[in-house]
mmCIF file of C-alpha atoms in Angstrom:
data_model
loop_
_atom_site.group_PDB
_atom_site.id
_atom_site.type_symbol
_atom_site.label_atom_id
_atom_site.label_comp_id
_atom_site.label_asym_id
_atom_site.label_seq_id
_atom_site.Cartn_x
_atom_site.Cartn_y
_atom_site.Cartn_z
ATOM 1 C CA ASP A 382 0.754 -2.802 4.896
ATOM 2 C CA ALA A 383 0.880 0.445 6.851
ATOM 3 C CA GLY A 384 -1.942 2.089 4.960
ATOM 4 C CA VAL A 385 -1.982 5.798 4.144
ATOM 5 C CA ILE A 386 0.144 7.737 6.601
ATOM 6 C CA GLN A 387 -0.512 11.352 7.477
ATOM 7 C CA SER A 388 1.413 13.735 9.681
ATOM 8 C CA PRO A 389 0.969 15.517 11.918
ATOM 9 C CA ARG A 390 -2.248 14.094 13.393
ATOM 10 C CA HIS A 391 -2.995 17.388 15.096
ATOM 11 C CA GLU A 392 -1.780 20.886 14.311
ATOM 12 C CA VAL A 393 -2.556 24.051 16.221
ATOM 13 C CA THR A 394 -1.207 27.257 14.778
ATOM 14 C CA GLU A 395 -1.833 30.951 14.793
ATOM 15 C CA MET A 396 -3.412 32.935 12.010
ATOM 16 C CA GLY A 397 -0.877 33.983 9.419
ATOM 17 C CA GLN A 398 1.477 31.068 9.975
ATOM 18 C CA GLU A 399 2.425 28.571 7.295
ATOM 19 C CA VAL A 400 1.067 25.051 7.727
ATOM 20 C CA THR A 401 2.356 21.963 5.932
ATOM 21 C CA LEU A 402 0.474 18.673 5.991
ATOM 22 C CA ARG A 403 2.153 15.491 4.815
ATOM 23 C CA CYS A 404 0.969 12.267 3.285
ATOM 24 C CA LYS A 405 2.523 8.966 2.335
ATOM 25 C CA PRO A 406 0.212 6.925 0.093
ATOM 26 C CA ILE A 407 -0.009 3.149 -0.007
ATOM 27 C CA SER A 408 2.909 1.712 -1.922
ATOM 28 C CA GLY A 409 1.956 0.964 -5.518
ATOM 29 C CA HIS A 410 -1.012 3.309 -5.594
ATOM 30 C CA ASN A 411 -0.915 5.764 -8.447
ATOM 31 C CA SER A 412 -3.615 8.231 -7.439
ATOM 32 C CA LEU A 413 -3.565 10.537 -4.443
ATOM 33 C CA PHE A 414 -6.366 12.739 -3.168
ATOM 34 C CA TRP A 415 -6.536 15.560 -0.621
ATOM 35 C CA TYR A 416 -9.881 16.173 1.099
ATOM 36 C CA ARG A 417 -11.103 18.634 3.689
ATOM 37 C CA GLN A 418 -13.907 17.787 6.124
ATOM 38 C CA THR A 419 -15.977 20.461 7.856
ATOM 39 C CA MET A 420 -19.359 20.368 9.532
ATOM 40 C CA MET A 421 -20.819 22.758 7.013
ATOM 41 C CA ARG A 422 -19.522 21.273 3.779
ATOM 42 C CA GLY A 423 -18.779 17.643 4.622
ATOM 43 C CA LEU A 424 -15.953 15.948 2.712
ATOM 44 C CA GLU A 425 -14.670 18.121 -0.115
ATOM 45 C CA LEU A 426 -12.085 17.077 -2.681
ATOM 46 C CA LEU A 427 -9.344 19.695 -2.844
ATOM 47 C CA ILE A 428 -6.967 18.222 -5.410
ATOM 48 C CA TYR A 429 -5.937 14.897 -6.849
ATOM 49 C CA PHE A 430 -2.832 13.538 -8.549
ATOM 50 C CA ASN A 431 -2.343 10.700 -11.021
ATOM 51 C CA ASN A 432 1.228 9.402 -11.283
ATOM 52 C CA ASN A 433 2.446 12.443 -9.334
ATOM 53 C CA VAL A 434 0.819 14.900 -11.757
ATOM 54 C CA PRO A 435 -1.941 17.225 -10.504
ATOM 55 C CA ILE A 436 -5.069 16.455 -12.505
ATOM 56 C CA ASP A 437 -7.761 18.609 -10.946
ATOM 57 C CA ASP A 438 -7.193 21.347 -8.381
ATOM 58 C CA SER A 439 -10.541 23.067 -8.850
ATOM 59 C CA GLY A 440 -11.430 22.261 -5.253
ATOM 60 C CA MET A 441 -8.533 24.219 -3.817
ATOM 61 C CA PRO A 442 -10.267 27.125 -2.109
ATOM 62 C CA GLU A 443 -7.730 29.894 -2.633
ATOM 63 C CA ASP A 444 -4.225 30.664 -3.745
ATOM 64 C CA ARG A 445 -3.208 30.294 -0.129
ATOM 65 C CA PHE A 446 -3.498 26.540 -0.670
ATOM 66 C CA SER A 447 -0.934 24.585 -2.658
ATOM 67 C CA ALA A 448 -0.140 20.890 -3.039
ATOM 68 C CA LYS A 449 2.837 19.016 -4.387
ATOM 69 C CA MET A 450 3.723 15.424 -5.074
ATOM 70 C CA PRO A 451 7.463 15.279 -5.758
ATOM 71 C CA ASN A 452 7.496 11.477 -5.950
ATOM 72 C CA ALA A 453 5.198 8.475 -5.755
ATOM 73 C CA SER A 454 5.553 8.106 -2.009
ATOM 74 C CA PHE A 455 5.078 11.628 -0.702
ATOM 75 C CA SER A 456 2.742 14.582 -0.984
ATOM 76 C CA THR A 457 2.295 17.861 0.872
ATOM 77 C CA LEU A 458 -0.576 20.278 1.282
ATOM 78 C CA LYS A 459 0.530 23.755 2.285
ATOM 79 C CA ILE A 460 -1.516 26.672 3.552
ATOM 80 C CA GLN A 461 0.218 30.029 3.595
ATOM 81 C CA PRO A 462 -0.906 32.172 5.309
ATOM 82 C CA SER A 463 -3.365 30.190 7.386
ATOM 83 C CA GLU A 464 -6.684 31.637 8.566
ATOM 84 C CA PRO A 465 -9.159 30.523 11.269
ATOM 85 C CA ARG A 466 -11.652 29.386 8.583
ATOM 86 C CA ASP A 467 -9.092 26.816 7.427
ATOM 87 C CA SER A 468 -9.695 24.892 10.643
ATOM 88 C CA ALA A 469 -10.893 21.435 9.584
ATOM 89 C CA VAL A 470 -9.803 17.826 9.311
ATOM 90 C CA TYR A 471 -7.693 17.206 6.225
ATOM 91 C CA PHE A 472 -7.615 13.709 4.776
ATOM 92 C CA CYS A 473 -5.287 12.169 2.270
ATOM 93 C CA ALA A 474 -6.429 9.120 0.283
ATOM 94 C CA SER A 475 -4.836 6.921 -2.336
ATOM 95 C CA SER A 476 -6.042 4.423 -4.889
ATOM 96 C CA ALA A 477 -4.591 2.105 -7.509
ATOM 97 C CA LEU A 478 -4.933 3.611 -10.954
ATOM 98 C CA ALA A 479 -6.300 0.414 -12.417
ATOM 99 C CA GLY A 480 -8.111 -0.636 -9.281
ATOM 100 C CA GLY A 481 -11.448 1.053 -9.703
ATOM 101 C CA THR A 482 -12.687 3.837 -7.536
ATOM 102 C CA GLU A 483 -12.080 2.510 -4.032
ATOM 103 C CA GLN A 484 -9.949 4.998 -2.165
ATOM 104 C CA PHE A 485 -8.060 4.273 1.014
ATOM 105 C CA PHE A 486 -7.993 7.087 3.527
ATOM 106 C CA GLY A 487 -5.406 8.132 6.042
ATOM 107 C CA PRO A 488 -6.360 8.994 9.636
ATOM 108 C CA GLY A 489 -6.489 12.713 8.886
ATOM 109 C CA THR A 490 -4.844 15.831 10.285
ATOM 110 C CA ARG A 491 -6.962 17.981 12.557
ATOM 111 C CA LEU A 492 -5.944 21.580 11.936
ATOM 112 C CA THR A 493 -6.861 24.387 14.293
ATOM 113 C CA VAL A 494 -5.956 27.930 13.327
ATOM 114 C CA LEU A 495 -6.328 30.397 16.193
ATOM 115 C CA ASP B 423 -24.890 22.639 -5.373
ATOM 116 C CA GLN B 424 -24.692 19.273 -3.673
ATOM 117 C CA GLN B 425 -24.658 16.416 -6.123
ATOM 118 C CA VAL B 426 -24.830 13.745 -3.430
ATOM 119 C CA LYS B 427 -27.263 14.295 -0.581
ATOM 120 C CA GLN B 428 -27.762 12.469 2.666
ATOM 121 C CA ASN B 429 -30.776 14.187 4.126
ATOM 122 C CA SER B 430 -30.710 12.499 7.525
ATOM 123 C CA PRO B 431 -27.831 13.785 9.648
ATOM 124 C CA SER B 432 -28.472 11.117 12.261
ATOM 125 C CA LEU B 433 -30.302 7.844 12.838
ATOM 126 C CA SER B 434 -30.881 5.767 15.971
ATOM 127 C CA VAL B 435 -31.721 2.086 15.774
ATOM 128 C CA GLN B 436 -32.186 -0.662 18.337
ATOM 129 C CA GLU B 437 -29.626 -3.465 18.318
ATOM 130 C CA GLY B 438 -30.813 -6.372 16.186
ATOM 131 C CA ARG B 439 -33.139 -4.250 14.065
ATOM 132 C CA ILE B 440 -32.577 -3.046 10.521
ATOM 133 C CA SER B 441 -30.740 0.215 9.801
ATOM 134 C CA ILE B 442 -31.587 1.959 6.549
ATOM 135 C CA LEU B 443 -29.411 4.833 5.399
ATOM 136 C CA ASN B 444 -30.499 6.822 2.376
ATOM 137 C CA CYS B 445 -28.682 8.784 -0.291
ATOM 138 C CA ASP B 446 -29.894 10.805 -3.280
ATOM 139 C CA TYR B 447 -27.880 12.085 -6.199
ATOM 140 C CA THR B 448 -28.475 14.544 -8.999
ATOM 141 C CA ASN B 449 -25.708 13.864 -11.522
ATOM 142 C CA SER B 450 -26.934 11.344 -14.106
ATOM 143 C CA MET B 451 -23.314 10.714 -15.143
ATOM 144 C CA PHE B 452 -22.550 8.920 -11.880
ATOM 145 C CA ASP B 453 -21.981 5.250 -12.640
ATOM 146 C CA TYR B 454 -20.453 3.877 -9.453
ATOM 147 C CA PHE B 455 -21.557 4.312 -5.866
ATOM 148 C CA LEU B 456 -19.813 3.548 -2.617
ATOM 149 C CA TRP B 457 -20.532 3.616 1.083
ATOM 150 C CA TYR B 458 -17.814 4.508 3.548
ATOM 151 C CA LYS B 459 -17.888 4.118 7.309
ATOM 152 C CA LYS B 460 -16.067 6.485 9.636
ATOM 153 C CA TYR B 461 -15.266 6.135 13.321
ATOM 154 C CA PRO B 462 -14.174 9.177 15.362
ATOM 155 C CA ALA B 463 -10.528 10.177 14.906
ATOM 156 C CA GLU B 464 -10.119 7.766 11.986
ATOM 157 C CA GLY B 465 -10.309 8.126 8.237
ATOM 158 C CA PRO B 466 -13.290 6.798 6.284
ATOM 159 C CA THR B 467 -13.049 3.110 5.364
ATOM 160 C CA PHE B 468 -14.654 1.484 2.373
ATOM 161 C CA LEU B 469 -17.718 -0.614 3.174
ATOM 162 C CA ILE B 470 -19.569 -1.652 0.025
ATOM 163 C CA SER B 471 -20.117 -0.455 -3.533
ATOM 164 C CA ILE B 472 -22.456 -0.901 -6.464
ATOM 165 C CA SER B 473 -22.156 -0.323 -10.168
ATOM 166 C CA SER B 474 -24.937 1.393 -12.061
ATOM 167 C CA ILE B 475 -25.528 -1.777 -14.066
ATOM 168 C CA LYS B 476 -26.809 -3.480 -10.911
ATOM 169 C CA ASP B 477 -29.641 -2.701 -8.557
ATOM 170 C CA LYS B 478 -28.442 -4.655 -5.546
ATOM 171 C CA ASN B 479 -25.188 -5.736 -3.967
ATOM 172 C CA GLU B 480 -24.915 -7.756 -0.791
ATOM 173 C CA ASP B 481 -21.997 -8.394 1.533
ATOM 174 C CA GLY B 482 -22.828 -10.158 4.755
ATOM 175 C CA ARG B 483 -25.036 -7.931 6.881
ATOM 176 C CA PHE B 484 -24.720 -5.047 4.425
ATOM 177 C CA THR B 485 -26.823 -4.584 1.295
ATOM 178 C CA VAL B 486 -26.858 -1.615 -1.021
ATOM 179 C CA PHE B 487 -29.831 -0.954 -3.280
ATOM 180 C CA LEU B 488 -29.741 1.343 -6.291
ATOM 181 C CA ASN B 489 -32.801 2.893 -7.943
ATOM 182 C CA LYS B 490 -31.447 4.694 -10.994
ATOM 183 C CA SER B 491 -34.763 6.133 -12.125
ATOM 184 C CA ALA B 492 -35.187 7.791 -8.748
ATOM 185 C CA LYS B 493 -31.467 8.584 -8.426
ATOM 186 C CA HIS B 494 -31.575 7.018 -5.016
ATOM 187 C CA LEU B 495 -29.546 4.455 -3.154
ATOM 188 C CA SER B 496 -29.810 2.984 0.279
ATOM 189 C CA LEU B 497 -27.671 0.947 2.633
ATOM 190 C CA HIS B 498 -29.348 -1.725 4.727
ATOM 191 C CA ILE B 499 -27.645 -3.192 7.776
ATOM 192 C CA VAL B 500 -29.284 -6.317 9.188
ATOM 193 C CA PRO B 501 -29.045 -7.044 12.037
ATOM 194 C CA SER B 502 -27.606 -3.809 13.423
ATOM 195 C CA GLN B 503 -24.886 -4.140 16.044
ATOM 196 C CA PRO B 504 -23.459 -1.575 18.488
ATOM 197 C CA GLY B 505 -20.147 -1.713 16.598
ATOM 198 C CA ASP B 506 -21.954 -0.349 13.554
ATOM 199 C CA SER B 507 -22.312 3.002 15.325
ATOM 200 C CA ALA B 508 -20.381 5.393 13.094
ATOM 201 C CA VAL B 509 -20.827 8.052 10.452
ATOM 202 C CA TYR B 510 -21.737 6.623 7.047
ATOM 203 C CA PHE B 511 -20.837 8.498 3.885
ATOM 204 C CA CYS B 512 -22.401 7.901 0.522
ATOM 205 C CA ALA B 513 -20.088 8.595 -2.435
ATOM 206 C CA ALA B 514 -20.465 8.569 -6.198
ATOM 207 C CA SER B 515 -18.158 8.697 -9.163
ATOM 208 C CA ALA B 516 -18.422 9.519 -12.825
ATOM 209 C CA PRO B 517 -15.840 8.525 -15.411
ATOM 210 C CA GLY B 518 -12.982 10.957 -15.072
ATOM 211 C CA GLY B 519 -9.848 11.631 -16.979
ATOM 212 C CA VAL B 520 -6.655 9.686 -17.136
ATOM 213 C CA GLY B 521 -7.600 6.487 -15.397
ATOM 214 C CA SER B 522 -8.716 7.233 -11.911
ATOM 215 C CA TYR B 523 -12.015 8.612 -10.761
ATOM 216 C CA GLN B 524 -13.045 11.386 -8.454
ATOM 217 C CA LEU B 525 -15.479 10.665 -5.658
ATOM 218 C CA THR B 526 -18.215 13.075 -4.634
ATOM 219 C CA PHE B 527 -19.308 12.563 -1.038
ATOM 220 C CA GLY B 528 -22.479 13.274 0.847
ATOM 221 C CA LYS B 529 -22.279 14.973 4.234
ATOM 222 C CA GLY B 530 -22.787 11.737 6.133
ATOM 223 C CA THR B 531 -25.345 10.148 8.445
ATOM 224 C CA LYS B 532 -24.422 9.375 12.031
ATOM 225 C CA LEU B 533 -25.801 5.969 12.978
ATOM 226 C CA SER B 534 -26.240 5.090 16.635
ATOM 227 C CA VAL B 535 -27.120 1.494 17.443
ATOM 228 C CA ILE B 536 -28.599 1.259 20.908
ATOM 229 C CA PRO B 537 -27.882 -1.938 22.878
#
């Protein structure tokens, strides 16, 4: 089992550029979560999906952020345009719908916006 | 407004001694609590959990205690080992919609176990 896969692991971009982060959840998991980790705010839930449907996106900071899950094995988090304050580590996690609350995290994408 | 608080950003413990990590919460709807462990450049990994119907759960060297009246939980690691050095996150969930549950995380406590 490969676990949750995220790409890229590191992303450095300039302010104003579009950034796309990718996630492949664990096969068979029905729920997918996007988190952002910063020193100031810790781990924040941005959005989560159940069976590919966005359930709660109240954590998405601004309209510059958008997330999609076109199928059960792929999700993207897009920031357009990016700003320096978006610099953080972004984690994707997945869980089995009927498997309780344990979530399995990917290794994260460290985003730096210059 | 932080619903899950870990008031100690860091903790240092001698190898072989007990490590106690604390967590407080404010949302009385939380009914399930988890501890995650995170090494640098890796994602958090699940460590141990406890349901609100229990006050203690033990797994090897790790024990989680829950005091619902005080809205407080703690993680005990006995004996502490250098490999336990990591950031520990406390997380809580309340029943959510449509099956799965959201987790609310604390900011983490960095544990350093000194050989």
